[in-house]
Short mmCIF file of C-alpha atoms and ligand atoms in Angstrom, two decimals:
data_model
loop_
_atom_site.label_atom_id
_atom_site.label_comp_id
_atom_site.label_asym_id
_atom_site.label_seq_id
_atom_site.Cartn_x
_atom_site.Cartn_y
_atom_site.Cartn_z
CA MET L 1489 12.96 6.83 -4.43
CA ALA L 1490 15.70 4.24 -4.49
CA ASP L 1491 17.35 5.28 -7.75
CA PRO L 1492 18.97 8.70 -7.44
CA ASP L 1493 19.40 8.94 -11.21
CA LEU L 1494 15.66 9.02 -11.62
CA GLN L 1495 15.52 12.13 -9.54
CA GLN L 1496 15.52 15.68 -10.64
CA ASN L 1497 18.63 17.75 -11.09
CA PRO L 1498 19.79 18.33 -7.50
CA ARG L 1499 20.26 22.04 -8.13
CA LEU L 1500 16.52 22.35 -8.62
CA ASN L 1501 15.75 20.24 -5.58
CA THR L 1502 16.71 22.85 -3.07
CA VAL L 1503 13.81 24.48 -1.27
CA ALA L 1504 12.18 26.91 -3.66
CA PRO L 1505 12.61 30.53 -2.54
CA ARG L 1506 8.97 31.23 -3.48
CA PRO L 1507 6.00 29.13 -4.49
CA GLN L 1508 5.82 28.21 -8.16
CA ARG L 1509 3.73 30.57 -10.27
CA ALA L 1510 1.28 28.77 -12.51
CA LEU L 1511 -0.50 30.00 -15.61
CA LEU L 1512 -3.63 27.91 -16.30
CA VAL L 1513 -4.62 27.11 -19.86
CA ALA L 1514 -7.78 25.51 -21.22
CA VAL L 1515 -9.52 24.97 -24.52
CA ASP L 1516 -13.28 25.38 -24.11
CA LEU L 1517 -15.03 23.10 -26.57
CA SER L 1518 -18.44 24.54 -25.53
CA ASP L 1519 -19.71 21.03 -24.90
CA ARG L 1520 -23.16 21.40 -23.40
CA ALA L 1521 -23.04 17.93 -21.88
CA ALA L 1522 -19.79 18.80 -20.10
CA PRO L 1523 -19.56 22.56 -19.49
CA LEU L 1524 -16.08 23.83 -18.76
CA ALA L 1525 -16.79 25.96 -15.66
CA PRO L 1526 -17.20 23.33 -12.91
CA GLU L 1527 -14.40 21.14 -14.21
CA PHE L 1528 -12.08 24.10 -14.65
CA ALA L 1529 -12.80 25.24 -11.08
CA GLU L 1530 -11.93 21.74 -9.94
CA PHE L 1531 -8.73 21.87 -11.99
CA ALA L 1532 -7.74 25.12 -10.26
CA ALA L 1533 -8.39 23.49 -6.86
CA LEU L 1534 -6.13 20.60 -7.85
CA ALA L 1535 -3.45 23.09 -8.89
CA ARG L 1536 -3.67 24.94 -5.59
CA ALA L 1537 -3.50 21.67 -3.67
CA THR L 1538 -0.04 21.06 -5.14
CA GLY L 1539 1.10 24.32 -3.53
CA VAL L 1540 1.39 26.59 -6.58
CA VAL L 1541 0.10 30.15 -6.86
CA ILE L 1542 -2.21 30.69 -9.82
CA VAL L 1543 -1.13 33.92 -11.52
CA GLY L 1544 -3.51 33.86 -14.47
CA GLU L 1545 -5.65 31.83 -16.81
CA VAL L 1546 -6.07 31.69 -20.57
CA ILE L 1547 -9.19 30.06 -21.96
CA GLN L 1548 -9.71 29.69 -25.69
CA LYS L 1549 -13.01 28.73 -27.25
CA LEU L 1550 -12.49 26.34 -30.15
CA PRO L 1551 -14.68 23.80 -31.98
CA HIS L 1552 -11.82 21.25 -31.74
CA VAL L 1553 -8.45 21.24 -30.04
CA ASP L 1554 -5.59 22.07 -32.39
CA PRO L 1555 -3.89 18.78 -33.35
CA VAL L 1556 -0.46 20.44 -33.38
CA THR L 1557 -0.31 22.72 -30.34
CA LEU L 1558 -3.65 22.13 -28.58
CA VAL L 1559 -4.46 25.87 -28.65
CA GLY L 1560 -4.25 27.79 -31.92
CA SER L 1561 -0.76 28.93 -32.89
CA GLY L 1562 -1.65 32.62 -32.40
CA LYS L 1563 -2.97 31.77 -28.94
CA ALA L 1564 0.23 29.90 -28.15
CA ARG L 1565 2.20 33.10 -28.84
CA GLU L 1566 -0.20 35.05 -26.67
CA ILE L 1567 0.26 32.52 -23.86
CA ALA L 1568 4.03 32.88 -24.15
CA GLU L 1569 3.68 36.66 -23.75
CA ARG L 1570 1.28 36.41 -20.81
CA ALA L 1571 3.59 33.90 -19.13
CA LYS L 1572 6.46 36.32 -19.47
CA GLU L 1573 4.45 39.29 -18.18
CA LEU L 1574 3.17 37.32 -15.21
CA ASP L 1575 6.55 35.79 -14.50
CA ALA L 1576 5.02 32.29 -14.60
CA ASP L 1577 7.22 29.23 -13.97
CA VAL L 1578 4.86 26.54 -15.13
CA LEU L 1579 1.98 26.06 -17.55
CA MET L 1580 -0.91 23.98 -16.25
CA VAL L 1581 -2.98 22.60 -19.08
CA PHE L 1582 -6.55 21.47 -18.47
CA ASN L 1583 -7.17 19.42 -21.62
CA ASP L 1584 -5.60 16.06 -22.37
CA LEU L 1585 -2.38 16.49 -24.33
CA ARG L 1586 -0.97 14.10 -26.91
CA PRO L 1587 2.83 13.75 -26.68
CA ARG L 1588 3.22 15.71 -29.92
CA GLN L 1589 1.02 18.57 -28.73
CA ARG L 1590 3.00 18.67 -25.51
CA ILE L 1591 6.32 18.94 -27.35
CA ASN L 1592 5.05 21.62 -29.73
CA LEU L 1593 3.41 23.68 -27.02
CA GLU L 1594 6.57 23.50 -24.96
CA LYS L 1595 8.47 24.86 -27.95
CA ALA L 1596 6.04 27.75 -28.33
CA VAL L 1597 5.87 28.51 -24.61
CA PRO L 1598 9.24 27.74 -23.07
CA LEU L 1599 7.86 26.55 -19.75
CA PRO L 1600 7.36 23.09 -18.26
CA ILE L 1601 3.87 21.74 -18.89
CA VAL L 1602 1.88 20.02 -16.20
CA ASP L 1603 -1.41 18.37 -17.11
CA ARG L 1604 -4.38 17.35 -14.97
CA THR L 1605 -3.19 13.78 -14.52
CA MET L 1606 0.21 14.98 -13.35
CA LEU L 1607 -1.48 17.25 -10.81
CA ILE L 1608 -3.55 14.41 -9.43
CA LEU L 1609 -0.53 12.12 -9.31
CA ASP L 1610 1.43 14.85 -7.54
CA ILE L 1611 -1.21 15.28 -4.83
CA PHE L 1612 -1.41 11.52 -4.38
CA ALA L 1613 2.37 11.43 -4.01
CA GLN L 1614 2.28 14.12 -1.35
CA HIS L 1615 -0.46 12.40 0.63
CA ALA L 1616 0.44 8.71 0.47
CA ARG L 1617 1.50 7.50 3.91
CA SER L 1618 1.44 3.73 3.84
CA ARG L 1619 4.12 1.75 2.05
CA GLU L 1620 1.49 0.28 -0.27
CA GLY L 1621 0.10 3.73 -1.06
CA GLN L 1622 3.54 5.10 -1.84
CA LEU L 1623 4.44 2.17 -4.08
CA GLN L 1624 1.11 2.48 -5.91
CA VAL L 1625 1.59 6.18 -6.57
CA GLU L 1626 5.15 5.84 -7.76
CA LEU L 1627 4.10 3.04 -10.10
CA ALA L 1628 1.30 5.21 -11.49
CA GLN L 1629 3.68 8.15 -12.01
CA LEU L 1630 6.22 6.05 -13.86
CA ARG L 1631 3.60 4.40 -16.05
CA TYR L 1632 2.21 7.82 -16.94
CA ARG L 1633 5.64 9.06 -17.91
CA GLN L 1634 6.24 5.94 -19.97
CA SER L 1635 3.05 6.30 -21.96
CA ASN L 1636 3.42 10.05 -22.44
CA LEU L 1637 7.13 10.14 -23.16
CA ILE L 1638 7.79 12.53 -20.31
CA GLY L 1639 11.35 12.40 -19.04
CA SER L 1640 12.35 12.36 -15.39
CA GLY L 1641 13.21 16.05 -15.72
CA ILE L 1642 9.59 16.73 -14.85
CA ALA L 1643 9.91 16.71 -11.12
CA LEU L 1644 6.83 15.83 -9.18
CA SER L 1645 6.82 16.62 -5.51
CA ARG L 1646 8.01 13.30 -4.18
CA LEU L 1647 10.95 13.36 -6.56
CA GLY L 1648 11.96 16.69 -5.09
CA GLY L 1649 11.62 20.13 -6.64
CA GLY L 1650 8.28 21.70 -7.48
CA VAL L 1651 5.61 20.59 -9.89
CA GLY L 1652 7.07 20.36 -13.37
CA THR L 1653 10.53 21.62 -14.07
CA ARG L 1654 12.32 21.42 -17.40
CA GLY L 1655 12.31 18.12 -19.31
CA PRO L 1656 15.56 16.45 -20.34
CA GLY L 1657 17.00 16.07 -23.85
CA GLU L 1658 16.26 13.09 -26.07
CA THR L 1659 19.28 11.03 -25.07
CA LYS L 1660 18.50 11.34 -21.40
CA LEU L 1661 14.97 10.27 -22.20
CA GLU L 1662 16.26 7.01 -23.75
CA VAL L 1663 18.33 6.20 -20.69
CA ASP L 1664 15.40 7.13 -18.48
CA ARG L 1665 13.12 4.80 -20.38
CA ARG L 1666 15.22 1.74 -19.60
CA LYS L 1667 15.60 2.75 -15.97
CA ILE L 1668 11.90 3.45 -15.64
CA ALA L 1669 11.03 0.04 -17.09
CA ALA L 1670 13.35 -1.67 -14.59
CA ARG L 1671 11.93 0.34 -11.71
CA VAL L 1672 8.35 -0.45 -12.75
CA THR L 1673 9.16 -4.17 -12.61
CA LEU L 1674 10.76 -3.82 -9.18
CA LEU L 1675 7.86 -1.79 -7.79
CA GLY L 1676 5.39 -4.37 -9.07
CA ARG L 1677 7.23 -7.09 -7.14
CA GLN L 1678 7.42 -5.02 -3.95
CA LEU L 1679 3.70 -4.26 -4.17
CA ASP L 1680 2.85 -7.97 -4.48
CA GLU L 1681 4.83 -8.58 -1.32
CA VAL L 1682 3.18 -5.77 0.69
CA ARG L 1683 -0.25 -6.89 -0.47
CA LYS L 1684 0.33 -10.48 0.60
CA GLN L 1685 1.20 -9.25 4.08
CA ARG L 1686 -1.91 -7.09 4.22
CA ALA L 1687 -4.16 -9.94 3.06
CA THR L 1688 -2.82 -12.06 5.93
CA ARG L 1689 -3.59 -9.29 8.41
CA ARG L 1690 -7.05 -8.73 7.02
CA SER L 1691 -8.08 -12.36 7.21
CA GLY L 1692 -7.75 -11.98 10.98
CA GLY L 1693 -10.54 -9.35 10.97
CA GLY L 1694 -13.90 -9.80 12.71
CA ARG L 1695 -17.18 -11.10 11.31
CA ASP L 1696 -19.10 -7.85 11.60
CA PRO L 1697 -20.71 -6.65 8.38
CA TYR L 1698 -18.39 -4.60 6.21
CA VAL L 1699 -19.60 -1.17 5.06
CA ALA L 1700 -17.50 1.13 2.88
CA LEU L 1701 -17.71 4.89 2.34
CA VAL L 1702 -17.22 5.81 -1.31
CA GLY L 1703 -17.68 9.04 -3.22
CA TYR L 1704 -16.18 12.03 -4.90
CA THR L 1705 -13.18 13.65 -3.27
CA ASN L 1706 -13.81 16.24 -0.52
CA VAL L 1707 -17.47 15.35 0.06
CA GLY L 1708 -16.94 14.46 3.73
CA LYS L 1709 -16.34 10.68 3.81
CA SER L 1710 -13.66 10.86 6.50
CA SER L 1711 -15.73 13.35 8.50
CA LEU L 1712 -18.61 10.86 8.44
CA LEU L 1713 -16.34 8.03 9.50
CA ASN L 1714 -15.18 10.14 12.43
CA ARG L 1715 -18.72 11.08 13.35
CA LEU L 1716 -19.95 7.47 13.21
CA ALA L 1717 -16.92 6.06 15.02
CA GLY L 1718 -17.06 8.70 17.77
CA THR L 1719 -13.91 9.16 19.83
CA GLY L 1720 -12.09 6.37 17.98
CA GLY L 1721 -12.54 8.13 14.63
CA ASN L 1722 -9.48 10.33 14.11
CA ALA L 1723 -9.33 9.92 10.30
CA PHE L 1724 -7.61 12.87 8.62
CA VAL L 1725 -10.03 15.55 7.39
CA ALA L 1726 -9.10 18.53 5.22
CA ASP L 1727 -10.74 20.92 2.79
CA GLN L 1728 -8.68 19.80 -0.18
CA PRO L 1729 -8.84 17.10 -2.83
CA PHE L 1730 -7.49 13.66 -1.92
CA ALA L 1731 -6.92 14.16 1.78
CA THR L 1732 -7.42 10.41 2.27
CA LEU L 1733 -5.32 7.95 0.33
CA ASP L 1734 -4.80 5.02 2.59
CA PRO L 1735 -7.79 2.92 3.58
CA THR L 1736 -8.89 3.25 7.21
CA LEU L 1737 -11.08 0.69 8.92
CA ARG L 1738 -13.02 1.39 12.13
CA ARG L 1739 -15.45 -0.58 14.22
CA VAL L 1740 -18.69 1.37 14.50
CA TYR L 1741 -21.66 0.72 16.77
CA ILE L 1742 -24.90 1.10 14.82
CA GLY L 1743 -27.42 0.34 17.57
CA GLU L 1744 -29.40 -2.68 18.76
CA GLY L 1745 -26.21 -4.26 20.07
CA ARG L 1746 -24.71 -4.43 16.61
CA SER L 1747 -21.45 -3.19 15.10
CA ILE L 1748 -20.08 -2.88 11.60
CA ARG L 1749 -16.61 -2.53 10.19
CA LEU L 1750 -16.60 0.83 8.39
CA ALA L 1751 -13.99 1.56 5.73
CA ASP L 1752 -12.93 4.97 4.44
CA THR L 1753 -11.55 5.02 0.91
CA VAL L 1754 -9.69 7.27 -1.48
CA GLY L 1755 -12.01 9.80 -3.10
CA PHE L 1756 -12.83 9.65 -6.79
CA ILE L 1757 -12.71 12.39 -9.40
CA THR L 1758 -13.97 12.78 -12.96
CA ALA L 1759 -11.67 10.96 -15.37
CA LEU L 1760 -9.54 9.51 -12.59
CA PRO L 1761 -6.31 8.74 -14.46
CA LYS L 1762 -6.27 5.14 -15.64
CA GLU L 1763 -2.73 4.75 -14.32
CA LEU L 1764 -4.09 5.50 -10.86
CA ILE L 1765 -7.09 3.22 -11.17
CA ASN L 1766 -4.75 0.43 -12.25
CA ALA L 1767 -2.25 1.12 -9.49
CA PHE L 1768 -4.98 1.30 -6.86
CA ARG L 1769 -7.08 -1.48 -8.37
CA ALA L 1770 -6.08 -4.03 -5.75
CA THR L 1771 -7.05 -1.68 -2.90
CA LEU L 1772 -10.26 -0.57 -4.58
CA GLU L 1773 -11.38 -4.02 -5.61
CA GLU L 1774 -11.43 -4.93 -1.93
CA LEU L 1775 -14.64 -2.95 -1.90
CA ASP L 1776 -16.01 -6.08 -3.51
CA VAL L 1777 -16.25 -7.75 -0.11
CA ALA L 1778 -18.34 -4.88 1.24
CA ASP L 1779 -21.93 -5.72 2.22
CA ILE L 1780 -23.03 -2.13 1.64
CA LEU L 1781 -21.49 0.89 -0.05
CA LEU L 1782 -22.39 4.29 1.37
CA HIS L 1783 -22.16 6.60 -1.63
CA VAL L 1784 -21.57 10.01 -0.07
CA VAL L 1785 -22.24 13.19 -2.08
CA ASP L 1786 -21.70 16.84 -1.15
CA ALA L 1787 -25.29 18.05 -1.54
CA SER L 1788 -24.17 21.66 -0.99
CA ASN L 1789 -22.18 21.56 -4.22
CA PRO L 1790 -24.48 22.40 -7.17
CA ASP L 1791 -22.27 20.12 -9.22
CA TRP L 1792 -23.07 17.04 -7.13
CA PRO L 1793 -25.13 15.20 -9.76
CA ARG L 1794 -22.15 15.26 -12.15
CA GLN L 1795 -19.87 14.09 -9.36
CA ARG L 1796 -22.25 11.29 -8.49
CA ALA L 1797 -22.35 10.15 -12.13
CA SER L 1798 -18.53 10.14 -12.27
CA VAL L 1799 -18.34 7.99 -9.16
CA GLU L 1800 -20.87 5.58 -10.62
CA THR L 1801 -18.80 5.31 -13.81
CA ILE L 1802 -15.70 4.44 -11.80
CA LEU L 1803 -17.60 1.94 -9.66
CA GLY L 1804 -18.71 0.33 -12.92
CA GLU L 1805 -15.11 0.09 -14.13
CA LEU L 1806 -14.24 -1.62 -10.86
CA HIS L 1807 -17.16 -4.07 -11.35
CA LEU L 1808 -18.87 -2.68 -8.26
CA ALA L 1809 -21.94 -1.20 -9.95
CA ASP L 1810 -24.23 -3.96 -8.64
CA LYS L 1811 -23.31 -3.55 -4.98
CA THR L 1812 -26.01 -2.63 -2.49
CA THR L 1813 -25.63 1.12 -2.20
CA LEU L 1814 -27.15 3.79 0.02
CA LEU L 1815 -27.06 7.38 -1.22
CA VAL L 1816 -25.93 9.72 1.57
CA CYS L 1817 -26.35 13.47 0.97
CA ASN L 1818 -23.86 15.21 3.26
CA LYS L 1819 -23.32 18.90 4.18
CA ILE L 1820 -27.05 19.59 4.44
CA ASP L 1821 -26.23 22.21 7.09
CA ARG L 1822 -25.51 24.45 4.11
CA LEU L 1823 -28.93 23.90 2.51
CA ASP L 1824 -32.26 25.57 3.20
CA ASP L 1825 -35.47 23.58 3.50
CA ALA L 1826 -36.38 23.96 -0.17
CA ALA L 1827 -32.99 22.69 -1.31
CA ARG L 1828 -33.24 19.75 1.09
CA ALA L 1829 -36.69 18.87 -0.22
CA ALA L 1830 -35.33 18.82 -3.78
CA LEU L 1831 -32.85 16.02 -3.01
CA PRO L 1832 -33.70 12.49 -4.19
CA PRO L 1833 -36.39 10.91 -1.98
CA ASP L 1834 -34.34 7.76 -1.32
CA ALA L 1835 -31.30 9.74 -0.11
CA ILE L 1836 -30.28 9.87 3.54
CA LEU L 1837 -29.70 13.50 4.51
CA VAL L 1838 -26.88 14.14 6.96
CA SER L 1839 -24.36 16.66 8.12
CA ALA L 1840 -21.17 15.14 9.47
CA THR L 1841 -19.92 18.40 10.97
CA ALA L 1842 -23.26 19.62 12.39
CA ASN L 1843 -24.03 16.10 13.65
CA ASP L 1844 -27.38 15.95 11.91
CA GLY L 1845 -29.13 12.84 10.59
CA ILE L 1846 -26.49 10.46 11.93
CA ASP L 1847 -29.06 8.36 13.78
CA ARG L 1848 -31.11 8.15 10.59
CA LEU L 1849 -28.00 6.91 8.79
CA ARG L 1850 -27.33 4.28 11.46
CA ALA L 1851 -30.95 3.12 11.26
CA ALA L 1852 -30.79 2.96 7.45
CA ILE L 1853 -27.66 0.78 7.64
CA VAL L 1854 -29.33 -1.55 10.15
CA ALA L 1855 -32.46 -1.78 7.99
CA ARG L 1856 -30.48 -2.52 4.84
CA LEU L 1857 -28.37 -5.15 6.52
CA ASP L 1858 -31.56 -6.82 7.74
CA THR L 1859 -33.00 -6.83 4.22
CA LEU L 1860 -29.78 -8.38 2.92
CA ARG L 1861 -29.84 -11.04 5.62
CA SER L 1862 -33.40 -12.05 4.98
CA ALA L 1863 -32.92 -12.08 1.20
N1 LIG F 1181 -20.36 22.35 6.03
C1 LIG F 1181 -19.98 21.09 6.12
N2 LIG F 1181 -18.69 20.75 5.85
C2 LIG F 1181 -18.35 19.45 5.93
C3 LIG F 1181 -19.27 18.43 6.29
N3 LIG F 1181 -18.63 17.25 6.27
C4 LIG F 1181 -17.36 17.52 5.92
N4 LIG F 1181 -17.18 18.84 5.72
C5 LIG F 1181 -15.92 19.51 5.33
O1 LIG F 1181 -15.59 19.09 4.01
C6 LIG F 1181 -14.16 19.02 3.87
C7 LIG F 1181 -13.75 17.63 3.39
O2 LIG F 1181 -14.04 16.69 4.39
P1 LIG F 1181 -13.34 15.24 4.39
O3 LIG F 1181 -14.05 14.44 5.45
O4 LIG F 1181 -11.87 15.34 4.45
O5 LIG F 1181 -13.79 14.73 2.95
P2 LIG F 1181 -13.40 13.36 2.21
O6 LIG F 1181 -14.59 12.95 1.41
O7 LIG F 1181 -12.89 12.37 3.18
O8 LIG F 1181 -12.27 13.89 1.24
P3 LIG F 1181 -11.04 13.11 0.54
O9 LIG F 1181 -10.44 12.17 1.54
O10 LIG F 1181 -10.16 14.20 0.15
O11 LIG F 1181 -11.62 12.41 -0.65
C8 LIG F 1181 -13.59 19.37 5.25
O12 LIG F 1181 -13.25 20.74 5.24
C9 LIG F 1181 -14.75 19.09 6.19
O13 LIG F 1181 -14.70 19.84 7.37
C10 LIG F 1181 -20.63 18.83 6.58
O14 LIG F 1181 -21.50 18.03 6.92
N5 LIG F 1181 -20.91 20.16 6.46
MG1 LIG F 1182 -11.09 11.54 3.32
#
């Protein structure tokens, strides 16, 4: 962060004496097409990945969200009491919040509010390593604040402090808005510069076919890259959402004297914030030059069909829906024979960690490349 004024109150930036205590809140709309349970579990995983301790959860069933406070007003009072009892420091709200609902809920429950998008942005901020990645995340964070009227008082990890501390008053917000706009312009220019440099580097790359791993976050894309690349793999692997942010490219031998360039990419998630898609668009649209996409799913997660559909939606938004794609079902070491047999017949079954099916995957890539070449 170049502008110190955009940062959080320095008093709050000192190392927290204990992890932040989060109370999770959700409105359950009992939508049969999109049941709450799997998405709420994912939300909790996102919360934990930011380093908070979850001290409780409040879920309210409603036919519609309350236009004023999101939850009903009685529920808002109940949340305030629970938060006090549990000594919570931050409210993490699952559902999308309009600016007005955010302000009203913050009045009813005097705690900073962090929503799902802010969590995702926070994790991205913690994990971005490359200059381009860091610029992209900061741009996404600022754009999100701009469109949701959130002042810089909400400290996300890279700005120091924990996730979500008190927002500033109105006047500060006005000043912030001008500064944020100026910073957004500057970041945009810096990103253009970094991207030009990267494009120059990339054009020096080899002629081997280009294959990209895509898929939901935490399904094992980086593990597969490591397995396929052998000793040269060393991509970062972790059991947490968004371990990989920066694209990695490795040369991989696929047999018959042939190699490919294999790219690892940032994982996707349901309703990936549009600010992030826009900020990462340039990186993601590079997938357009891929000859084949390997769509990796975690077949051991009962929720994988939903995850697969989300990834396909995002690929569509990136105009990549028509790419040649192989479906790769990973983590089959966790499945019994019956569960394996129930997977789609065209899928390639593998386990990156148990080193199972990797030769089949190599052969499938070779075969598909041959089909493409003869087409
Ligand atoms: N049981 C099992 N676990 C696996 C397998 N492949 C990966 N994992 C685990 O799944 C977790 C996520 O693996 P990653 O390779 O980091 O997943 P990713 O898709 O790159 O995740 P992001 O970069 O966060 O999107 C790690 O804990 C891996 O050890 C597998 O075949 N079987
Ligand atoms: Mg990864």
